[in-house]
Amino acid sequence: MAILLIALLSIAVWYAALQEFLKPERKQSNRKIMTLTSTGTLPVVLTISFFQDLAIF
């Protein structure tokens, strides 16, 4: 269940970042782009740490 929530969060954040990137350059907000990309990397780190904590092998 936790992975599903992380995945949905990641999709939402990267969708918002993509929408900002698709705007014309003069209307893009650099601060917003930096915030969204920084926030978008957090779910990746959480997912990696979650899978490393699983004792599969």
mmCIF file of C-alpha atoms in Angstrom, residues 7-40:
data_model
loop_
_atom_site.group_PDB
_atom_site.id
_atom_site.type_symbol
_atom_site.label_atom_id
_atom_site.label_comp_id
_atom_site.label_asym_id
_atom_site.label_seq_id
_atom_site.Cartn_x
_atom_site.Cartn_y
_atom_site.Cartn_z
ATOM 1 C CA ALA A 7 3.908 6.032 -6.888
ATOM 2 C CA LEU A 8 0.796 8.213 -7.060
ATOM 3 C CA LEU A 9 2.611 11.065 -5.352
ATOM 4 C CA SER A 10 5.496 10.753 -7.773
ATOM 5 C CA ILE A 11 3.210 10.726 -10.808
ATOM 6 C CA ALA A 12 1.380 13.833 -9.597
ATOM 7 C CA VAL A 13 4.589 15.751 -8.907
ATOM 8 C CA TRP A 14 6.216 14.871 -12.221
ATOM 9 C CA TYR A 15 3.001 15.704 -14.100
ATOM 10 C CA ALA A 16 3.024 19.161 -12.527
ATOM 11 C CA ALA A 17 6.704 19.560 -13.416
ATOM 12 C CA LEU A 18 6.008 18.522 -17.004
ATOM 13 C CA GLN A 19 3.214 21.082 -17.272
ATOM 14 C CA GLU A 20 5.606 23.780 -16.078
ATOM 15 C CA PHE A 21 8.251 22.699 -18.607
ATOM 16 C CA LEU A 22 5.717 22.850 -21.448
ATOM 17 C CA LYS A 23 4.938 26.526 -20.800
ATOM 18 C CA PRO A 24 6.692 29.105 -22.962
ATOM 19 C CA GLU A 25 10.111 29.951 -21.572
ATOM 20 C CA ARG A 26 9.213 33.465 -20.500
ATOM 21 C CA LYS A 27 6.281 32.166 -18.412
ATOM 22 C CA GLN A 28 8.188 29.353 -16.682
ATOM 23 C CA SER A 29 8.945 29.747 -13.008
ATOM 24 C CA ASN A 30 12.462 28.563 -12.205
ATOM 25 C CA ARG A 31 11.633 28.361 -8.512
ATOM 26 C CA LYS A 32 8.618 26.156 -9.213
ATOM 27 C CA ILE A 33 10.631 23.889 -11.515
ATOM 28 C CA MET A 34 13.373 23.454 -8.899
ATOM 29 C CA THR A 35 10.823 22.704 -6.175
ATOM 30 C CA LEU A 36 8.945 20.160 -8.275
ATOM 31 C CA THR A 37 12.058 18.321 -9.456
ATOM 32 C CA SER A 38 13.453 18.219 -5.922
ATOM 33 C CA THR A 39 10.150 16.916 -4.608
ATOM 34 C CA GLY A 40 9.944 14.429 -7.470
#
